[in-house]
Amino acid sequence: MAPKTPLDYKKAIQVSGFDIYHPVEVGDANFWIPTSHLETLLDHALSGLDLNGLALRTRSKAIKTAVCEALGYPVPKSFIKTQPRFPGQQLDTYTQKSNNLQIWNEELSPARRYAIIQISDRDIVLKVRVVTGQDLALLDTTGTITTKYQAKLALRTSTFELVSDQDTSPLLPHTHLGVRFGSTISPIDEPESGTLMPIQEIFKRLSTLIGTSFTDPGMDQERNRGAVLHRMICKCLGYCRYEENGQFPDLRHQLLEVKLQTSPTIDLGLVLPSSTGYLDIRKIGDCRPRYRDTRYAIFHATTNNGQVILTHLFLTTGANFFKRFPRFKGNGINGKIQIPLPRNFFGRQPKNAPNSRIKIGNKLTDLR
């Protein structure tokens, strides 16, 4: 079956009779628009929209109207005040002239999608990016995010620990031993029933990485360290290439999140691994994947003479995460969240080309 295009989802919603308040299951194969397709639809429809001269309330209605039309929903006679603004797709919208995103009187939600709409000085929509709350949490450098979870890694005598000896019961029927991947399969593709390795096989394969080392890009280069490890993991699991897009989980095709630890503090961001919340991933057969179904590979490493040496491996489901790694207590609450967006968040916008598209954050490397 050919993968669905953004227009396929729009047409399905148009004929469904749903409005923006009609609940849609996360990952529903027909009506839940994947985040990347959501961005494509909104960017194409809103880029070039002229908001010049409109009062704030009128501008807000114009944006919401354009979003409805872009996604195939009928425009309601009046918009109800809800959180998020578009409950059916778990979507909020924010217009930005500056790179300082402000979210008032509510916490970031890891399951929610945020459409960040770039507005020019002349009040023309230039670009739309759609990211999850988890993505926004990664952009915070100010410490003002309302909630961040952390856990503690305590080393024991064993070098290898399979914390969960099998996958969660909803995921278990969709795993298959000895799966192989063709050259067209990417580690960030949507997972499918029968292409998920059992957690025991992932553990066996990743165990071969313990004792290996790679050049340390530097103490302040955690992201680059992680990229090197991800590339090694992709090859170890049998992928023909390494690809990364910064979204959760890291290896989406295997529902596998990777943590590289040189300190005992594990940063978990906005969501608890044991959460029963649903991932922004389409159904795997009859399974709606949740955070607790995700597999977490935690590597401990030491650094010495410019080398990162992998010393320990832990593999667990999100459901069993805190059975091995105790959670730190204490969360802060703020009335306003301020997130400075990176300068390249919207990409480089060519003049007189409001509908141009620039791929951001995808790195592709041949592993063969």
Short mmCIF file of C-alpha atoms in Angstrom, two decimals:
data_model
loop_
_atom_site.label_atom_id
_atom_site.label_comp_id
_atom_site.label_asym_id
_atom_site.label_seq_id
_atom_site.Cartn_x
_atom_site.Cartn_y
_atom_site.Cartn_z
CA MET A 1 0.00 0.00 0.00
CA ALA A 2 1.40 3.39 -1.02
CA PRO A 3 1.94 5.83 1.87
CA LYS A 4 -0.73 8.49 2.25
CA THR A 5 -0.04 12.03 1.09
CA PRO A 6 -1.04 15.19 2.97
CA LEU A 7 -3.92 15.69 0.50
CA ASP A 8 -5.23 12.17 1.21
CA TYR A 9 -5.76 13.13 4.86
CA LYS A 10 -7.35 16.45 3.91
CA LYS A 11 -9.81 14.75 1.54
CA ALA A 12 -10.69 12.14 4.17
CA ILE A 13 -11.55 14.87 6.67
CA GLN A 14 -13.57 16.79 4.06
CA VAL A 15 -15.88 13.83 3.47
CA SER A 16 -16.04 12.75 7.13
CA GLY A 17 -18.31 15.53 8.31
CA PHE A 18 -16.01 16.11 11.31
CA ASP A 19 -15.45 19.59 12.70
CA ILE A 20 -12.31 20.75 14.49
CA TYR A 21 -13.75 19.72 17.86
CA HIS A 22 -14.47 16.11 16.85
CA PRO A 23 -12.04 13.84 18.73
CA VAL A 24 -9.63 11.80 16.60
CA GLU A 25 -7.52 9.01 18.06
CA VAL A 26 -3.81 9.74 17.97
CA GLY A 27 -2.38 7.62 15.17
CA ASP A 28 -5.76 6.96 13.50
CA ALA A 29 -4.86 5.76 10.00
CA ASN A 30 -7.57 7.82 8.29
CA PHE A 31 -8.03 11.08 10.17
CA TRP A 32 -5.00 11.73 12.41
CA ILE A 33 -2.71 13.86 10.25
CA PRO A 34 0.96 13.00 10.93
CA THR A 35 2.97 16.01 12.09
CA SER A 36 5.08 16.23 8.92
CA HIS A 37 1.96 16.21 6.72
CA LEU A 38 0.28 18.71 9.03
CA GLU A 39 3.21 21.06 8.47
CA THR A 40 3.07 20.60 4.70
CA LEU A 41 -0.66 21.40 4.52
CA LEU A 42 -0.42 24.47 6.76
CA ASP A 43 2.75 25.84 5.19
CA HIS A 44 1.33 25.52 1.68
CA ALA A 45 -2.03 27.08 2.57
CA LEU A 46 -0.95 29.88 4.89
CA SER A 47 2.26 31.08 3.25
CA GLY A 48 1.53 34.41 1.62
CA LEU A 49 -1.58 35.12 3.74
CA ASP A 50 -1.93 38.91 4.15
CA LEU A 51 -2.87 40.00 7.69
CA ASN A 52 -1.96 43.66 7.23
CA GLY A 53 -4.38 46.10 8.86
CA LEU A 54 -6.40 43.46 10.72
CA ALA A 55 -7.27 43.97 14.38
CA LEU A 56 -5.86 41.32 16.73
CA ARG A 57 -9.18 39.50 17.15
CA THR A 58 -9.89 39.61 13.41
CA ARG A 59 -6.34 38.41 12.70
CA SER A 60 -6.79 35.49 15.08
CA LYS A 61 -10.03 34.48 13.35
CA ALA A 62 -8.38 34.78 9.92
CA ILE A 63 -5.59 32.42 11.01
CA LYS A 64 -8.02 29.88 12.49
CA THR A 65 -10.19 30.05 9.38
CA ALA A 66 -7.18 29.42 7.15
CA VAL A 67 -6.12 26.46 9.31
CA CYS A 68 -9.59 24.89 9.04
CA GLU A 69 -9.59 25.26 5.26
CA ALA A 70 -6.04 23.92 4.98
CA LEU A 71 -6.91 20.72 6.86
CA GLY A 72 -10.29 20.09 5.25
CA TYR A 73 -12.48 21.10 8.20
CA PRO A 74 -15.59 23.28 7.82
CA VAL A 75 -15.18 26.77 9.28
CA PRO A 76 -17.43 27.09 12.34
CA LYS A 77 -19.73 30.09 12.68
CA SER A 78 -17.83 30.96 15.84
CA PHE A 79 -14.70 29.49 17.41
CA ILE A 80 -15.08 28.05 20.90
CA LYS A 81 -12.32 28.83 23.42
CA THR A 82 -10.58 25.51 23.89
CA GLN A 83 -7.13 24.22 24.79
CA PRO A 84 -5.77 23.37 22.33
CA ARG A 85 -7.48 25.56 19.74
CA PHE A 86 -7.97 22.63 17.36
CA PRO A 87 -8.76 19.67 19.65
CA GLY A 88 -9.41 17.18 16.84
CA GLN A 89 -5.75 17.30 15.79
CA GLN A 90 -4.28 18.29 19.19
CA LEU A 91 -3.06 21.49 17.53
CA ASP A 92 -2.31 25.00 18.79
CA THR A 93 -1.23 27.99 16.69
CA TYR A 94 1.21 30.79 17.50
CA THR A 95 2.12 33.72 15.25
CA GLN A 96 5.68 35.00 15.53
CA LYS A 97 7.37 38.17 14.31
CA SER A 98 10.28 37.62 16.69
CA ASN A 99 12.15 34.48 17.73
CA ASN A 100 10.83 34.69 21.30
CA LEU A 101 7.96 32.22 21.61
CA GLN A 102 5.70 32.91 24.62
CA ILE A 103 3.13 30.45 25.96
CA TRP A 104 0.88 31.84 28.69
CA ASN A 105 -0.95 30.14 31.56
CA GLU A 106 -0.51 26.54 30.49
CA GLU A 107 2.17 23.91 30.48
CA LEU A 108 3.77 22.49 27.37
CA SER A 109 2.08 19.23 26.48
CA PRO A 110 4.28 16.52 24.93
CA ALA A 111 1.31 15.14 22.96
CA ARG A 112 0.22 18.50 21.56
CA ARG A 113 1.35 19.89 18.20
CA TYR A 114 2.28 23.57 17.92
CA ALA A 115 2.01 25.39 14.58
CA ILE A 116 4.53 28.24 14.78
CA ILE A 117 3.61 30.79 12.10
CA GLN A 118 6.29 33.24 10.96
CA ILE A 119 4.94 36.73 10.17
CA SER A 120 6.92 39.38 8.28
CA ASP A 121 7.22 43.03 9.32
CA ARG A 122 4.50 43.74 6.75
CA ASP A 123 2.19 41.15 8.35
CA ILE A 124 2.54 38.53 5.62
CA VAL A 125 2.78 34.85 6.59
CA LEU A 126 6.22 33.60 5.51
CA LYS A 127 6.51 30.09 6.87
CA VAL A 128 4.80 27.54 9.12
CA ARG A 129 6.60 24.95 11.24
CA VAL A 130 4.74 22.29 13.23
CA VAL A 131 6.48 20.75 16.24
CA THR A 132 5.43 18.79 19.31
CA GLY A 133 5.68 19.99 22.88
CA GLN A 134 8.56 17.55 23.33
CA ASP A 135 10.37 19.25 20.42
CA LEU A 136 9.84 22.69 21.97
CA ALA A 137 11.20 21.48 25.30
CA LEU A 138 14.48 20.64 23.57
CA LEU A 139 14.77 24.25 22.38
CA ASP A 140 14.55 25.70 25.89
CA THR A 141 17.84 27.19 27.05
CA THR A 142 16.44 29.49 29.73
CA GLY A 143 15.25 27.05 32.36
CA THR A 144 11.72 28.47 32.21
CA ILE A 145 9.96 25.32 31.00
CA THR A 146 7.29 24.42 33.57
CA THR A 147 8.16 20.75 34.00
CA LYS A 148 11.24 18.70 33.23
CA TYR A 149 11.64 15.16 34.41
CA GLN A 150 14.92 13.52 35.37
CA ALA A 151 16.02 10.12 36.64
CA LYS A 152 19.17 8.71 38.20
CA LEU A 153 21.51 6.15 36.66
CA ALA A 154 23.36 4.12 39.30
CA LEU A 155 25.92 1.65 37.96
CA ARG A 156 26.06 -1.85 39.41
CA THR A 157 28.38 -4.78 38.81
CA SER A 158 26.74 -5.92 35.57
CA THR A 159 27.89 -4.37 32.28
CA PHE A 160 24.67 -5.40 30.48
CA GLU A 161 21.16 -5.15 31.93
CA LEU A 162 17.99 -6.16 30.11
CA VAL A 163 15.56 -4.51 32.51
CA SER A 164 12.49 -5.71 30.56
CA ASP A 165 12.73 -9.31 29.36
CA GLN A 166 9.89 -8.74 26.90
CA ASP A 167 7.96 -5.91 25.27
CA THR A 168 4.70 -4.51 26.60
CA SER A 169 1.67 -6.70 25.88
CA PRO A 170 0.09 -4.34 23.29
CA LEU A 171 3.36 -4.22 21.28
CA LEU A 172 4.36 -7.88 21.67
CA PRO A 173 2.17 -9.35 18.86
CA HIS A 174 3.68 -6.91 16.36
CA THR A 175 7.34 -7.87 16.94
CA HIS A 176 9.17 -10.36 14.75
CA LEU A 177 12.49 -12.11 15.22
CA GLY A 178 15.16 -11.72 12.53
CA VAL A 179 13.63 -8.90 10.49
CA ARG A 180 15.78 -7.45 7.69
CA PHE A 181 15.59 -3.99 6.17
CA GLY A 182 15.91 -3.07 2.51
CA SER A 183 17.81 -0.04 1.26
CA THR A 184 14.64 2.08 1.15
CA ILE A 185 13.83 1.60 4.84
CA SER A 186 14.79 4.49 7.13
CA PRO A 187 15.22 4.31 10.92
CA ILE A 188 12.81 7.28 11.20
CA ASP A 189 10.03 5.66 9.13
CA GLU A 190 6.71 4.92 10.83
CA PRO A 191 6.85 1.53 12.60
CA GLU A 192 4.80 -1.31 11.12
CA SER A 193 3.52 -4.60 12.46
CA GLY A 194 6.06 -7.36 11.79
CA THR A 195 9.03 -5.02 11.32
CA LEU A 196 9.69 -4.39 15.02
CA MET A 197 12.53 -6.40 16.52
CA PRO A 198 11.72 -7.93 19.93
CA ILE A 199 13.40 -6.09 22.78
CA GLN A 200 15.58 -9.17 23.47
CA GLU A 201 17.00 -9.06 19.92
CA ILE A 202 17.68 -5.32 20.14
CA PHE A 203 19.53 -5.96 23.39
CA LYS A 204 21.62 -8.76 21.86
CA ARG A 205 22.63 -6.61 18.89
CA LEU A 206 23.37 -3.45 20.85
CA SER A 207 25.44 -5.38 23.39
CA THR A 208 28.15 -5.75 20.73
CA LEU A 209 28.78 -1.99 20.97
CA ILE A 210 29.97 -2.13 24.59
CA GLY A 211 33.73 -1.68 24.76
CA THR A 212 33.87 0.23 21.47
CA SER A 213 34.94 3.86 21.30
CA PHE A 214 34.76 6.89 19.05
CA THR A 215 36.42 10.29 18.86
CA ASP A 216 35.02 12.73 21.40
CA PRO A 217 33.72 15.86 19.59
CA GLY A 218 34.05 17.81 22.87
CA MET A 219 32.49 18.26 26.30
CA ASP A 220 29.95 20.77 24.95
CA GLN A 221 29.01 18.64 21.93
CA GLU A 222 26.45 16.26 23.44
CA ARG A 223 24.24 16.36 20.35
CA ASN A 224 27.17 15.41 18.10
CA ARG A 225 28.15 12.61 20.48
CA GLY A 226 24.60 11.32 20.28
CA ALA A 227 24.64 11.48 16.47
CA VAL A 228 27.75 9.30 16.32
CA LEU A 229 26.13 6.74 18.63
CA HIS A 230 22.88 6.79 16.62
CA ARG A 231 24.83 6.06 13.45
CA MET A 232 26.51 3.08 15.15
CA ILE A 233 23.15 1.80 16.40
CA CYS A 234 21.53 2.07 12.95
CA LYS A 235 24.30 -0.03 11.43
CA CYS A 236 24.17 -2.50 14.31
CA LEU A 237 20.42 -3.05 13.82
CA GLY A 238 20.82 -3.63 10.10
CA TYR A 239 19.77 -0.33 8.51
CA CYS A 240 21.51 0.64 5.29
CA ARG A 241 21.67 4.28 6.29
CA TYR A 242 21.60 6.64 9.23
CA GLU A 243 18.87 9.25 9.37
CA GLU A 244 17.83 11.53 12.21
CA ASN A 245 15.19 14.25 12.59
CA GLY A 246 15.38 15.17 16.27
CA GLN A 247 11.94 13.77 17.10
CA PHE A 248 10.89 11.27 19.74
CA PRO A 249 11.68 8.41 19.71
CA ASP A 250 15.09 8.57 18.03
CA LEU A 251 14.69 5.39 15.96
CA ARG A 252 10.99 5.72 15.24
CA HIS A 253 10.94 2.57 13.06
CA GLN A 254 11.85 0.49 16.15
CA LEU A 255 10.10 2.64 18.80
CA LEU A 256 13.59 3.05 20.27
CA GLU A 257 14.78 6.06 22.26
CA VAL A 258 18.54 6.34 22.89
CA LYS A 259 20.29 8.01 25.82
CA LEU A 260 24.07 8.47 26.04
CA GLN A 261 25.14 9.07 29.63
CA THR A 262 28.47 10.33 30.88
CA SER A 263 26.80 11.53 34.10
CA PRO A 264 24.28 9.85 36.42
CA THR A 265 21.46 12.31 35.60
CA ILE A 266 19.11 11.14 32.82
CA ASP A 267 17.17 14.02 31.25
CA LEU A 268 13.69 12.94 30.19
CA GLY A 269 12.16 16.23 29.05
CA LEU A 270 8.42 16.80 29.42
CA VAL A 271 7.15 13.25 29.44
CA LEU A 272 7.55 10.33 31.82
CA PRO A 273 8.63 7.10 30.10
CA SER A 274 5.86 5.30 32.02
CA SER A 275 3.18 7.64 30.66
CA THR A 276 0.04 6.07 29.21
CA GLY A 277 -0.27 9.01 26.79
CA TYR A 278 -0.34 8.15 23.10
CA LEU A 279 2.59 8.84 20.80
CA ASP A 280 2.16 10.90 17.63
CA ILE A 281 2.63 7.70 15.62
CA ARG A 282 0.09 5.89 13.49
CA LYS A 283 -1.37 2.61 14.71
CA ILE A 284 0.81 -0.49 14.54
CA GLY A 285 -1.82 -3.02 13.54
CA ASP A 286 -4.37 -2.76 16.34
CA CYS A 287 -1.87 -1.14 18.75
CA ARG A 288 -1.98 2.59 19.49
CA PRO A 289 1.60 3.08 20.73
CA ARG A 290 2.04 4.86 24.04
CA TYR A 291 5.13 6.29 25.68
CA ARG A 292 5.24 3.26 28.01
CA ASP A 293 5.53 0.96 24.94
CA THR A 294 8.71 2.74 23.80
CA ARG A 295 12.01 0.88 24.22
CA TYR A 296 14.79 2.90 25.94
CA ALA A 297 18.44 2.06 25.24
CA ILE A 298 20.67 3.76 27.79
CA PHE A 299 24.41 3.69 27.19
CA HIS A 300 26.86 4.74 29.87
CA ALA A 301 30.22 6.01 28.62
CA THR A 302 33.48 7.40 29.93
CA THR A 303 35.77 9.88 28.22
CA ASN A 304 39.53 9.54 28.12
CA ASN A 305 42.25 11.06 25.91
CA GLY A 306 39.78 12.42 23.38
CA GLN A 307 37.80 9.17 23.15
CA VAL A 308 34.27 8.23 24.23
CA ILE A 309 34.23 4.61 25.46
CA LEU A 310 30.90 2.79 25.78
CA THR A 311 30.98 0.87 29.07
CA HIS A 312 27.41 -0.20 29.99
CA LEU A 313 24.10 -0.92 28.27
CA PHE A 314 20.62 -0.87 29.79
CA LEU A 315 17.48 -1.69 27.81
CA THR A 316 13.97 -1.26 29.14
CA THR A 317 10.43 -0.49 28.15
CA GLY A 318 9.00 2.82 29.28
CA ALA A 319 6.60 0.84 31.49
CA ASN A 320 9.53 -0.57 33.52
CA PHE A 321 11.81 2.46 33.31
CA PHE A 322 11.45 3.62 36.92
CA LYS A 323 11.88 0.10 38.27
CA ARG A 324 15.58 0.54 37.47
CA PHE A 325 16.12 4.31 37.30
CA PRO A 326 14.60 6.26 40.22
CA ARG A 327 12.91 9.50 39.30
CA PHE A 328 14.09 12.81 40.75
CA LYS A 329 11.31 14.67 42.53
CA GLY A 330 10.30 18.30 42.24
CA ASN A 331 8.84 20.37 39.40
CA GLY A 332 8.59 24.11 38.92
CA ILE A 333 5.52 25.99 37.69
CA ASN A 334 5.60 29.28 35.78
CA GLY A 335 2.84 31.55 34.47
CA LYS A 336 4.68 32.14 31.21
CA ILE A 337 7.01 29.96 29.20
CA GLN A 338 9.51 31.80 27.02
CA ILE A 339 11.39 29.81 24.40
CA PRO A 340 14.00 31.49 22.18
CA LEU A 341 13.63 29.89 18.76
CA PRO A 342 16.90 29.19 16.90
CA ARG A 343 17.74 31.60 14.10
CA ASN A 344 17.34 28.83 11.54
CA PHE A 345 14.06 27.54 13.00
CA PHE A 346 12.07 28.59 9.93
CA GLY A 347 14.93 28.02 7.49
CA ARG A 348 16.24 30.53 4.98
CA GLN A 349 13.30 32.19 3.24
CA PRO A 350 14.01 33.25 -0.38
CA LYS A 351 12.60 36.58 -1.45
CA ASN A 352 9.33 36.50 -3.39
CA ALA A 353 8.93 32.78 -2.75
CA PRO A 354 6.59 32.45 0.24
CA ASN A 355 5.63 28.90 -0.66
CA SER A 356 9.17 27.54 -0.96
CA ARG A 357 9.98 24.60 1.30
CA ILE A 358 13.26 23.95 3.07
CA LYS A 359 13.94 20.63 4.76
CA ILE A 360 15.26 21.25 8.26
CA GLY A 361 17.03 18.91 10.62
CA ASN A 362 17.25 15.76 8.48
CA LYS A 363 20.71 14.28 8.10
CA LEU A 364 21.26 11.42 5.67
CA THR A 365 24.43 9.34 5.55
CA ASP A 366 25.13 6.10 3.65
CA LEU A 367 26.32 3.37 6.04
CA ARG A 368 27.41 0.89 3.41
#
